[in-house]
mmCIF file with all atom_site columns, C-alpha atoms in Angstrom:
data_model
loop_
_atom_site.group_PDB
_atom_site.id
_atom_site.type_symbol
_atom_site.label_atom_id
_atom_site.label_alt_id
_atom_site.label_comp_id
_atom_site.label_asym_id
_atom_site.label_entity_id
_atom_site.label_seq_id
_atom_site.pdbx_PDB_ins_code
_atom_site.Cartn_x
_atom_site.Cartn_y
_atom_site.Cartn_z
_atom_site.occupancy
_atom_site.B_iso_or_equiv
_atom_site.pdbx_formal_charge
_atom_site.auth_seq_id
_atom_site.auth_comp_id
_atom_site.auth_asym_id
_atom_site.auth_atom_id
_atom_site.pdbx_PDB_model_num
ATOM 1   C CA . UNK A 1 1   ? -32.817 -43.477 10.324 1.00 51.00 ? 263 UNK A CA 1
ATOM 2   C CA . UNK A 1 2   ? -35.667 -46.190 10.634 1.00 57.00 ? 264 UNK A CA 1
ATOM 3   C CA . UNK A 1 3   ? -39.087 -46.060 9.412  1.00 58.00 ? 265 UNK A CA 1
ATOM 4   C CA . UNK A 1 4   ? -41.334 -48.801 10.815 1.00 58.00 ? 266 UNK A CA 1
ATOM 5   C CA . UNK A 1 5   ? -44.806 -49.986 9.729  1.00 60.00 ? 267 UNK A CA 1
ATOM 6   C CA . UNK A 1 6   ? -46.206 -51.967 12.189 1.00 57.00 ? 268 UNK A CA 1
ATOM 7   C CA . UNK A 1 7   ? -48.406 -52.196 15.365 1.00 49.00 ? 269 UNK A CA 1
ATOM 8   C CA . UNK A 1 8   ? -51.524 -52.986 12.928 1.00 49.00 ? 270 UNK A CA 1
ATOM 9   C CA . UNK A 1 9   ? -51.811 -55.470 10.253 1.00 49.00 ? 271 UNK A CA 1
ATOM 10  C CA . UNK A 1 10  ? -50.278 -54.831 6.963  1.00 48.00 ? 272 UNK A CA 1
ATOM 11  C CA . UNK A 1 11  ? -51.181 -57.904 5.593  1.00 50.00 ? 273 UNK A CA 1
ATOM 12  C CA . UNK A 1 12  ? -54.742 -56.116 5.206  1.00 56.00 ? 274 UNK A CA 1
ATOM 13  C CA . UNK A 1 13  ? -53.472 -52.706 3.646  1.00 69.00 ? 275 UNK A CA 1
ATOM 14  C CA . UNK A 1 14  ? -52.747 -52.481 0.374  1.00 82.00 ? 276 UNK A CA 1
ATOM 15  C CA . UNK A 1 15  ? -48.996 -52.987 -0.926 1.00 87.00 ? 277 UNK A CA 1
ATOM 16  C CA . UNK A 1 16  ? -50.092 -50.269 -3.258 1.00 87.00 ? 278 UNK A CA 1
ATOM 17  C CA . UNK A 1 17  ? -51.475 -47.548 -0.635 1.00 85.00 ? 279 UNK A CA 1
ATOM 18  C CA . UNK A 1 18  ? -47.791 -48.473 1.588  1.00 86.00 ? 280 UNK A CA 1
ATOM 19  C CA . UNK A 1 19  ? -46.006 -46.986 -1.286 1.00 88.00 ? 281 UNK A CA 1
ATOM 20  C CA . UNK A 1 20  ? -47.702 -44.117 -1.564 1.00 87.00 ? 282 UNK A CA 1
ATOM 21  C CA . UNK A 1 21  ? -47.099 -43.046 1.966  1.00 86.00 ? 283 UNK A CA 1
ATOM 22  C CA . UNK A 1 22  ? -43.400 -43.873 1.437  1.00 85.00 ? 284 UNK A CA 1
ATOM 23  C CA . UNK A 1 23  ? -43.333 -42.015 -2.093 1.00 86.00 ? 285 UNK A CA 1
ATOM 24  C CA . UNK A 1 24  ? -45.016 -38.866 0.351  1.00 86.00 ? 286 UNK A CA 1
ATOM 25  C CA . UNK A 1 25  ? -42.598 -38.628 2.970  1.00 83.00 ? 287 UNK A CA 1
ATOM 26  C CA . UNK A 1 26  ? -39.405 -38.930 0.233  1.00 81.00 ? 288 UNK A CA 1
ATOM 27  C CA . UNK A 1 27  ? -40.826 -36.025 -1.146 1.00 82.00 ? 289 UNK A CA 1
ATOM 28  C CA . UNK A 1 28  ? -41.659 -34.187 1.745  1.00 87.00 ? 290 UNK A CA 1
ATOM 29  C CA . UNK A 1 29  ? -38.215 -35.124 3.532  1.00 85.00 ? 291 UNK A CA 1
ATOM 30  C CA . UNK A 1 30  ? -34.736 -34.577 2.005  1.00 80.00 ? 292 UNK A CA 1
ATOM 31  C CA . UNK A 1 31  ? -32.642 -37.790 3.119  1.00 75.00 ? 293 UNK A CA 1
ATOM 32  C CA . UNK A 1 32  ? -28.746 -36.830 3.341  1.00 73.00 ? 294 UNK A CA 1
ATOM 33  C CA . UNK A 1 33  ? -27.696 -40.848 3.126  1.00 73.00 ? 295 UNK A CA 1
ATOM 34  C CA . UNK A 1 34  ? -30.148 -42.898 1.565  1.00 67.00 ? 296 UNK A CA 1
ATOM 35  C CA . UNK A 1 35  ? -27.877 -45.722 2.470  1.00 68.00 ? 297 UNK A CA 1
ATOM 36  C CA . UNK A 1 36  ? -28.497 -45.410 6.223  1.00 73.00 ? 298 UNK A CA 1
ATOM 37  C CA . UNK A 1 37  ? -32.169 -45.205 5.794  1.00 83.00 ? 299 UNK A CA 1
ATOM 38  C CA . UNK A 1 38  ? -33.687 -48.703 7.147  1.00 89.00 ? 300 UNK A CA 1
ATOM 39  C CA . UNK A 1 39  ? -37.350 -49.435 6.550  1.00 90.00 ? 301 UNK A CA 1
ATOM 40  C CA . UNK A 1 40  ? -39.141 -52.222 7.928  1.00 93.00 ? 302 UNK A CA 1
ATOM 41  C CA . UNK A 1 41  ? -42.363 -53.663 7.466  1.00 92.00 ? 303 UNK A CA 1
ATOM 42  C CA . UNK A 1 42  ? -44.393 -56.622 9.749  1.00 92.00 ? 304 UNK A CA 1
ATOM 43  C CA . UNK A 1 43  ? -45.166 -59.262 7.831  1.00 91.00 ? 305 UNK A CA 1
ATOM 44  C CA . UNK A 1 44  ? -47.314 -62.336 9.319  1.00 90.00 ? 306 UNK A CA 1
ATOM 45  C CA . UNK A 1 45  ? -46.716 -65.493 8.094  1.00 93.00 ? 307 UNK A CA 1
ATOM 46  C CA . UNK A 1 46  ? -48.836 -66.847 5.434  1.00 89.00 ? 308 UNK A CA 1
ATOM 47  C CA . UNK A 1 47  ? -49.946 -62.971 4.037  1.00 90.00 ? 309 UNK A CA 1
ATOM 48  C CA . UNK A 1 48  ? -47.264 -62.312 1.658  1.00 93.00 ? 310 UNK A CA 1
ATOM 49  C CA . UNK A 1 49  ? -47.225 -62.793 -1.794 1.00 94.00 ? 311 UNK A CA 1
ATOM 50  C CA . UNK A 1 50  ? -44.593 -62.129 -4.766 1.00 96.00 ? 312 UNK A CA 1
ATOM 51  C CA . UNK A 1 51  ? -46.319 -59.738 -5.681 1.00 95.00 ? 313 UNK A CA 1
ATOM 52  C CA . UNK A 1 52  ? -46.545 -57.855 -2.465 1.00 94.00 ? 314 UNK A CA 1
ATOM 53  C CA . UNK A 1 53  ? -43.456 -58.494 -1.559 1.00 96.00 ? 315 UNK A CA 1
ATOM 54  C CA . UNK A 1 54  ? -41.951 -56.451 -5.196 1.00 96.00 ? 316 UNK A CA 1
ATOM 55  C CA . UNK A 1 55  ? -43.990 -53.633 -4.622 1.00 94.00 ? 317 UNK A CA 1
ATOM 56  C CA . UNK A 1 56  ? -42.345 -53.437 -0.584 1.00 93.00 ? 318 UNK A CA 1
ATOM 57  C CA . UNK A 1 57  ? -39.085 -53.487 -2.598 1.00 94.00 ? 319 UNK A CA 1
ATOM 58  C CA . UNK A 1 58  ? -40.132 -50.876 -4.771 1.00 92.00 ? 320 UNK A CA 1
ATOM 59  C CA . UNK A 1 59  ? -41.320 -48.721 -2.695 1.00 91.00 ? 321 UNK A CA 1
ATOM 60  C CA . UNK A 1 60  ? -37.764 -49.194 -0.615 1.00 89.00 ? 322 UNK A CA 1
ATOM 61  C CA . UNK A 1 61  ? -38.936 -51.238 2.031  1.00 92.00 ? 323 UNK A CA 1
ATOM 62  C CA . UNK A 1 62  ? -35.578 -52.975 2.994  1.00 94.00 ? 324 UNK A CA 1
ATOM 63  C CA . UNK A 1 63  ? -36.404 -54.836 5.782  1.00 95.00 ? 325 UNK A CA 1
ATOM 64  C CA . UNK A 1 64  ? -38.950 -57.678 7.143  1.00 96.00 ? 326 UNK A CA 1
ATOM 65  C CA . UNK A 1 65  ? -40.315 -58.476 10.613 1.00 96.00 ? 327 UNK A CA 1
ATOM 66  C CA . UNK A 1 66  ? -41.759 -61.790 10.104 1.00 97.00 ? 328 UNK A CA 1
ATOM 67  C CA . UNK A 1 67  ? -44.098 -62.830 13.593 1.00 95.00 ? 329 UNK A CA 1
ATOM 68  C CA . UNK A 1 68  ? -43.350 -66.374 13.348 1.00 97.00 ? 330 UNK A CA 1
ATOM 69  C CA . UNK A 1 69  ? -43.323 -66.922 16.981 1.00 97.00 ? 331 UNK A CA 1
ATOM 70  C CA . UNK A 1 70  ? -42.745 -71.447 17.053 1.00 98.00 ? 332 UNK A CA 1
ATOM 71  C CA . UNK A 1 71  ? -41.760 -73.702 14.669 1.00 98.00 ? 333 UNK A CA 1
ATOM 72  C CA . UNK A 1 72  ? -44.145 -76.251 16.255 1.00 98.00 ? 334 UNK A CA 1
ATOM 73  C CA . UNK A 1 73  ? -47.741 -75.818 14.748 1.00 97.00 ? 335 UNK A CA 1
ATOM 74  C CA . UNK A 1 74  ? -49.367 -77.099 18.080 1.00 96.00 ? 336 UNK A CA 1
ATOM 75  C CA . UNK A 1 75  ? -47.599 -74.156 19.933 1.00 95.00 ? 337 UNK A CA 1
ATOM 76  C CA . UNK A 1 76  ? -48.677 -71.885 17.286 1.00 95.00 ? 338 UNK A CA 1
ATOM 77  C CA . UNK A 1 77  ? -52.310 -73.424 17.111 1.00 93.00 ? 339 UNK A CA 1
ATOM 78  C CA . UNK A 1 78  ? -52.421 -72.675 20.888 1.00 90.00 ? 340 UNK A CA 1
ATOM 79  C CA . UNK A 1 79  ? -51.280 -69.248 19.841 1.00 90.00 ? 341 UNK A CA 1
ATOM 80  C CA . UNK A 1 80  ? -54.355 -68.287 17.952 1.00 88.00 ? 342 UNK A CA 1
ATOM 81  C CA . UNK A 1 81  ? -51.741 -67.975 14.790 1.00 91.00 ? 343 UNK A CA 1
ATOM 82  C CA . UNK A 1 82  ? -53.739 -68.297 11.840 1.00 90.00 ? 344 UNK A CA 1
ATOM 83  C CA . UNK A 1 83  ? -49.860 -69.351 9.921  1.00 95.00 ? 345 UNK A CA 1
ATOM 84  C CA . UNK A 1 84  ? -48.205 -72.518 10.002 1.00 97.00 ? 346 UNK A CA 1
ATOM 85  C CA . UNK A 1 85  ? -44.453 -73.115 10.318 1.00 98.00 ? 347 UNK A CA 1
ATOM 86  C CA . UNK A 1 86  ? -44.420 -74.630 6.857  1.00 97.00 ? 348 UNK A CA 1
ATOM 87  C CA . UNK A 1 87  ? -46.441 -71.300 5.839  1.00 97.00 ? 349 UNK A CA 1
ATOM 88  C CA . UNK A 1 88  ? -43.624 -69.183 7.191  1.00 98.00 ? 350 UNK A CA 1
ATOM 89  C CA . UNK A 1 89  ? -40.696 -70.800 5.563  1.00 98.00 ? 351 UNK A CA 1
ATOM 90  C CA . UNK A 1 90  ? -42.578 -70.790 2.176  1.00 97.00 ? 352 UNK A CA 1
ATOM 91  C CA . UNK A 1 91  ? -42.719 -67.133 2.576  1.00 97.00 ? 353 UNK A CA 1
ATOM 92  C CA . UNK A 1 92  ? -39.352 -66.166 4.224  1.00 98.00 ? 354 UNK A CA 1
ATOM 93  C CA . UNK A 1 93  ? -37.906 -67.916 1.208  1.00 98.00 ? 355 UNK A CA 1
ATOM 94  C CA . UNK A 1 94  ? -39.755 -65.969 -0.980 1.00 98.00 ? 356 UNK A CA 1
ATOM 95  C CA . UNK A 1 95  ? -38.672 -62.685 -0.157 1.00 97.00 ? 357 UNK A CA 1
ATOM 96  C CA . UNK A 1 96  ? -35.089 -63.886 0.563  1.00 98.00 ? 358 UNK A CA 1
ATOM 97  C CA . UNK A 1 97  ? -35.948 -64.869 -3.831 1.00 98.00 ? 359 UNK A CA 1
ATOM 98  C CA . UNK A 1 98  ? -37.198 -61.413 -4.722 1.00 97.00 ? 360 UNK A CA 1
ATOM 99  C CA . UNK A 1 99  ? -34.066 -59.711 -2.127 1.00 97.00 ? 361 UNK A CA 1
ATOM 100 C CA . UNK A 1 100 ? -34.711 -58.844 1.199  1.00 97.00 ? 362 UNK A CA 1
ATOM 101 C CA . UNK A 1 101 ? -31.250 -59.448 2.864  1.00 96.00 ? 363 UNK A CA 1
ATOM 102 C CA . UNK A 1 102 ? -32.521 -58.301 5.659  1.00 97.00 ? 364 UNK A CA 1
ATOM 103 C CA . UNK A 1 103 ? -34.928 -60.267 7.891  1.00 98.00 ? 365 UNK A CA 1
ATOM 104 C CA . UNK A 1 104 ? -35.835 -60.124 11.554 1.00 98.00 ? 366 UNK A CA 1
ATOM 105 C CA . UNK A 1 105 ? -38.061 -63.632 12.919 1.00 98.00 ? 367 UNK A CA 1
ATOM 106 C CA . UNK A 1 106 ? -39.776 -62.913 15.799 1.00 98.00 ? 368 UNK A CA 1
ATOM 107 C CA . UNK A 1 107 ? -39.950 -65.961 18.111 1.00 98.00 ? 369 UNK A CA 1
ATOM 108 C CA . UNK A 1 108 ? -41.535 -66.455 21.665 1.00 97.00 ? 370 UNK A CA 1
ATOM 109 C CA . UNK A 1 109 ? -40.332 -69.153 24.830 1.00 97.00 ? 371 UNK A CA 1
ATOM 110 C CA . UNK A 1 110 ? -42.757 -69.858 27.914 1.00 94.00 ? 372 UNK A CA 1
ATOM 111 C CA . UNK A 1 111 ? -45.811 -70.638 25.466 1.00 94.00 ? 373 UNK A CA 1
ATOM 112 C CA . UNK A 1 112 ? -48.455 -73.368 26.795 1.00 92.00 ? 374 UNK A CA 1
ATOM 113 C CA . UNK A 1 113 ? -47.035 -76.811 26.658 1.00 90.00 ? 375 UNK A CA 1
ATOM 114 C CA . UNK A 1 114 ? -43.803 -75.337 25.135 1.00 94.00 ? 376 UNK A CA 1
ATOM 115 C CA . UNK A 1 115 ? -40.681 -77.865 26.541 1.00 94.00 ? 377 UNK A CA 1
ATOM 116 C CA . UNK A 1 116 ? -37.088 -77.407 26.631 1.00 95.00 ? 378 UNK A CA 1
ATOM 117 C CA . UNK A 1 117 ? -36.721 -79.195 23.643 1.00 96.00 ? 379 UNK A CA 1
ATOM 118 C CA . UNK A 1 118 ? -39.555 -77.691 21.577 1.00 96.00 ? 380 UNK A CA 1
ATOM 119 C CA . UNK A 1 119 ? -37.682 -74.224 22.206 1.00 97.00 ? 381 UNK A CA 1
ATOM 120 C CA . UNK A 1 120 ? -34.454 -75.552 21.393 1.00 98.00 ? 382 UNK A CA 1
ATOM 121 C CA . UNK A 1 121 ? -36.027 -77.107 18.091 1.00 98.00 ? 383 UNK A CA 1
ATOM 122 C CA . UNK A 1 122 ? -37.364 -73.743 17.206 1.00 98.00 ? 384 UNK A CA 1
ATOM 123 C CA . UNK A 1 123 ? -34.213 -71.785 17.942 1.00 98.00 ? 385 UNK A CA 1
ATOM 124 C CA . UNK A 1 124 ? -32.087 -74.345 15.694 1.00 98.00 ? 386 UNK A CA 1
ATOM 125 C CA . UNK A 1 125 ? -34.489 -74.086 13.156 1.00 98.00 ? 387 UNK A CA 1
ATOM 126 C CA . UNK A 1 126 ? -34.215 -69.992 12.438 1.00 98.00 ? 388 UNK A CA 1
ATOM 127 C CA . UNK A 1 127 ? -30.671 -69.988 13.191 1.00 98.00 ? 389 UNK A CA 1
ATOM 128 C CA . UNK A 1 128 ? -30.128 -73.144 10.348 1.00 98.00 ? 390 UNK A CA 1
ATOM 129 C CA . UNK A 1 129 ? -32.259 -69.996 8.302  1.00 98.00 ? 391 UNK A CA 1
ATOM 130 C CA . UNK A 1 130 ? -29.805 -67.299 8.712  1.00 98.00 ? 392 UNK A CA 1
ATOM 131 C CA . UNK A 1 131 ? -31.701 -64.317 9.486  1.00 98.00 ? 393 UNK A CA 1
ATOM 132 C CA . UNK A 1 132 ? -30.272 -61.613 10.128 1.00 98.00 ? 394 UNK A CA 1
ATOM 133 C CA . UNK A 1 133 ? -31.780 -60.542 13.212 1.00 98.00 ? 395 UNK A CA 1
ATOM 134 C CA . UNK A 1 134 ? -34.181 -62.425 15.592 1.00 98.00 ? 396 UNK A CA 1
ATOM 135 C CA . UNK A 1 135 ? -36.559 -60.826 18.593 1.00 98.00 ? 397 UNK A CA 1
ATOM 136 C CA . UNK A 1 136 ? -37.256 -63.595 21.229 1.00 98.00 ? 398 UNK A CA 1
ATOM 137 C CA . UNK A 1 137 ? -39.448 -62.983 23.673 1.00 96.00 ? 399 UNK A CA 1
ATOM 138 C CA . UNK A 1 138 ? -41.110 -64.447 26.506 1.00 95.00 ? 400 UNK A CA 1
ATOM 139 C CA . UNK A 1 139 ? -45.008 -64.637 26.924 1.00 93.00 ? 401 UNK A CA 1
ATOM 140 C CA . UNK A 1 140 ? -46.721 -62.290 29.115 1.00 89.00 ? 402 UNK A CA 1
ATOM 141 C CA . UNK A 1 141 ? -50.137 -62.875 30.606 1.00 88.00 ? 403 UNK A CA 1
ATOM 142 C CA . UNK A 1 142 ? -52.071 -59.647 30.710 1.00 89.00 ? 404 UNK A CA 1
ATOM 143 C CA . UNK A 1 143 ? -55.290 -59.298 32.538 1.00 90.00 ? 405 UNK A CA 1
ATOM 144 C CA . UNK A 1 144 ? -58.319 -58.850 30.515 1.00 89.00 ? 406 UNK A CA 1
ATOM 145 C CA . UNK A 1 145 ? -57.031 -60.440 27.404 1.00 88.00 ? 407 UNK A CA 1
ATOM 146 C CA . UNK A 1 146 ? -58.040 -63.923 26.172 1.00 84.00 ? 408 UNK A CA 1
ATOM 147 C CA . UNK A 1 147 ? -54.726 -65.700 26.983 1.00 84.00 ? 409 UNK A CA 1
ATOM 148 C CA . UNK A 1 148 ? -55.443 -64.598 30.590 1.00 86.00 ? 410 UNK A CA 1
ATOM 149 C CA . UNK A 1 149 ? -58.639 -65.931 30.254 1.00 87.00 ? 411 UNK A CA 1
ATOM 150 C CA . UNK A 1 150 ? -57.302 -69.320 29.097 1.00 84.00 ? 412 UNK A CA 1
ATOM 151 C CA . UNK A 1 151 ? -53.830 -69.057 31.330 1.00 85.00 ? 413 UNK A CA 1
ATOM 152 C CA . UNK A 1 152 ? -54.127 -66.517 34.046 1.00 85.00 ? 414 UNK A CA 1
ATOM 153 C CA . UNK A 1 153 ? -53.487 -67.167 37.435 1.00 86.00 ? 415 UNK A CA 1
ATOM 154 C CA . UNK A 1 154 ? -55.729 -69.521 38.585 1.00 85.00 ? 416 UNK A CA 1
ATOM 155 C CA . UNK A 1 155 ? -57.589 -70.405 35.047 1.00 83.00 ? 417 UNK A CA 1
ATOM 156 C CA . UNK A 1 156 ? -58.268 -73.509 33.905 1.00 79.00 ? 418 UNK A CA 1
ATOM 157 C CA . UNK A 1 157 ? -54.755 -73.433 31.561 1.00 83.00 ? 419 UNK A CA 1
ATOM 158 C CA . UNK A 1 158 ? -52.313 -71.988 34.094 1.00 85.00 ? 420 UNK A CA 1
ATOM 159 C CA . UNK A 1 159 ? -50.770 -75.613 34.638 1.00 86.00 ? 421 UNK A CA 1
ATOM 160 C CA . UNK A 1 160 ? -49.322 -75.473 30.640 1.00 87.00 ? 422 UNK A CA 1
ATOM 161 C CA . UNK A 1 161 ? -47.550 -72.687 30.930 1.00 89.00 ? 423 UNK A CA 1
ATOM 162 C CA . UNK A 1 162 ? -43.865 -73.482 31.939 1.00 90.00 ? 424 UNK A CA 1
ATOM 163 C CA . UNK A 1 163 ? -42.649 -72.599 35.534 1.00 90.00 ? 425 UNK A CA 1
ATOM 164 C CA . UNK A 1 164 ? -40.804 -69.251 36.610 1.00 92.00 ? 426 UNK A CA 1
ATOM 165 C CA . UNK A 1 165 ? -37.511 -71.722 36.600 1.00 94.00 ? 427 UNK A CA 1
ATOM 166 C CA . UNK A 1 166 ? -38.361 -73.332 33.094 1.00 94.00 ? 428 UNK A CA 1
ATOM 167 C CA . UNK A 1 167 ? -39.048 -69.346 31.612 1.00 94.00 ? 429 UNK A CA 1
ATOM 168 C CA . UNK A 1 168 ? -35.178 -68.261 32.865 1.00 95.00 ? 430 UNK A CA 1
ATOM 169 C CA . UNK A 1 169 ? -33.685 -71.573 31.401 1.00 96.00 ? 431 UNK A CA 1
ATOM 170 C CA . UNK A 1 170 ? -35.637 -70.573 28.060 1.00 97.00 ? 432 UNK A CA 1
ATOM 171 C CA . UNK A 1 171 ? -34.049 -67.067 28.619 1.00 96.00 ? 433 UNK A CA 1
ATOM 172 C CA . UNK A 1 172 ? -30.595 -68.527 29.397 1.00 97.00 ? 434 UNK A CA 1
ATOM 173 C CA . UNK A 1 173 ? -30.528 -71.091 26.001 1.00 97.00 ? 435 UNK A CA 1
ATOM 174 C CA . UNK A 1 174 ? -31.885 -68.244 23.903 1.00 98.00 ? 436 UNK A CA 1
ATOM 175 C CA . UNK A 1 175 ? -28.946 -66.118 25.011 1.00 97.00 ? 437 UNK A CA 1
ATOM 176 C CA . UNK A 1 176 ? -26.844 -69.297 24.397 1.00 98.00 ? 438 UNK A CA 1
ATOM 177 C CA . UNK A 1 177 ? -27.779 -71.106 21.420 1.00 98.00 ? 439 UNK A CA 1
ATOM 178 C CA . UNK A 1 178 ? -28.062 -67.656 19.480 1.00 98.00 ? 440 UNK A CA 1
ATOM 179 C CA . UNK A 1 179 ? -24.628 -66.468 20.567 1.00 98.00 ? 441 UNK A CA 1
ATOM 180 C CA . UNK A 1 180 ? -23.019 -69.927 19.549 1.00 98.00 ? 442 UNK A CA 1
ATOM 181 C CA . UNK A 1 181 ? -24.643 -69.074 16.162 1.00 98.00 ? 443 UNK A CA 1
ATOM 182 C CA . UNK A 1 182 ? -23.055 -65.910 15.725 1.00 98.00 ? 444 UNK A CA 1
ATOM 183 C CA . UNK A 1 183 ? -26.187 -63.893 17.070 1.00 98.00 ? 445 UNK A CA 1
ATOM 184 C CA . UNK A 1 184 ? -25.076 -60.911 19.745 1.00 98.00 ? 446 UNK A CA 1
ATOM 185 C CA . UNK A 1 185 ? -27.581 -59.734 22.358 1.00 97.00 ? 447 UNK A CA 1
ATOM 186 C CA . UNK A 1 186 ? -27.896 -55.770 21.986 1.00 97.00 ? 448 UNK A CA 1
ATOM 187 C CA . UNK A 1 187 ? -31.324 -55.307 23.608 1.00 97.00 ? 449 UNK A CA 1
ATOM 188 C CA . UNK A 1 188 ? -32.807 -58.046 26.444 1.00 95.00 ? 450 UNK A CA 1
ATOM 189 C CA . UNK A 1 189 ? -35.122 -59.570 23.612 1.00 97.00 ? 451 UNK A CA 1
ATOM 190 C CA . UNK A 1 190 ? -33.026 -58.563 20.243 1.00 98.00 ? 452 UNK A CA 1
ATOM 191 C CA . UNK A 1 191 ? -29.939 -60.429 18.774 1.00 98.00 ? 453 UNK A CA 1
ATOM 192 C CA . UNK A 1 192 ? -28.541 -59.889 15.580 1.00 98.00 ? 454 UNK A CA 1
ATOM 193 C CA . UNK A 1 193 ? -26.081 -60.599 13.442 1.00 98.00 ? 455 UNK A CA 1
ATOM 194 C CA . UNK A 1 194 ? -23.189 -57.950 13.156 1.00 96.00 ? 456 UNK A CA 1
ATOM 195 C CA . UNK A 1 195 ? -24.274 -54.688 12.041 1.00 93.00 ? 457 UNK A CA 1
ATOM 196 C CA . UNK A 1 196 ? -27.794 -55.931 11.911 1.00 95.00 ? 458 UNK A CA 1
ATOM 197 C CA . UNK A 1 197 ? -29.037 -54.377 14.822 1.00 95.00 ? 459 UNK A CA 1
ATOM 198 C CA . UNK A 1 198 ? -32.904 -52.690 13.926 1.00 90.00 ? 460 UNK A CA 1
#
């Protein structure tokens, strides 16, 4: 069973309110094997507090989705991330503190002026974390969205983004560099760790 708050930006609803939905649907629902029951919540970078982070636990959240996306703070400046990668480690060891065991980093290849090595960087730095599951997915230009403004085919950025070639090495070392670090590919963007799977 998996309950999963995301798509919006929990970061601006209240810990508090999160609960209370939770607190509804135990009450509404009978749940034969509580143990089996796997709640996650996004969390961007830089938005959680201790605080927040208790009342998740309380209200049995038992699992994060941290959008990290790069280690590398120009990629993520480029990004329009409002985090840093500094920000994100600060809070992914705070809620490993207060208990979440169970963490899933989201991380993206192919990103404007990303390189081989920046990727490989990034991927060695989660892995050296130990979550327990990591999403890592390439970039997508859609059409009337910003980034397409900025990267689309011929706009002004298009020559930062890394080559067709470059985007199925990125592919290929993610598939690599997570399976040497005991990270299985279930799902063409998901790895986890065993029994992790979301």
């Amino acid at each position: 069973i998996s309950i999963f708050f995301g798509g919006g930006t929990p970061s601006s609803i209240d810990a508090e309110d999160i609960k209370r939905v939770l607190e509804c649907i135990y009450h509404q629902f009978q749940i034969s094997d509580p143990a089996r029951l796997e709640i996650t919540i996004e969390a961007n970078p830089g938005t959680l507090t201790k605080e927040k982070l208790l009342v998740y636990k309380e209200a049995g959240i038992n699992r994060l989705s941290m959008g990290l996306q790069s280690t590398h703070n120009e990629e993520l400046k480029l990004l329009g991330r409002i985090h840093t990668y500094e920000q994100f480690v600060e809070n992914y060891m705070l809620a490993r503190e207060v208990g979440f065991n169970n963490i899933n980093v989201d991380l993206m290849s192919a990103l404007p002026k990303q390189t081989k090595e920046s990727y490989i960087t990034t991927l060695e730095r989660i892995t050296e974390l130990e979550p327990t599951h990591i999403s890592a997915y390439s970039l997508i230009i859609e059409e009337d969205t910003l980034f397409y403004e900025r990267y689309g085919e011929d706009k002004p950025g298009e020559s930062l983004l890394p080559s067709e070639d470059e985007d199925r090495e990125f592919y290929r070392l993610t598939k690599e560099l997570l399976g040497a670090n005991g990270y299985h590919r279930y799902e063409i963007s998901n790895y986890a760790k065993d029994g992790k799977e979301c």
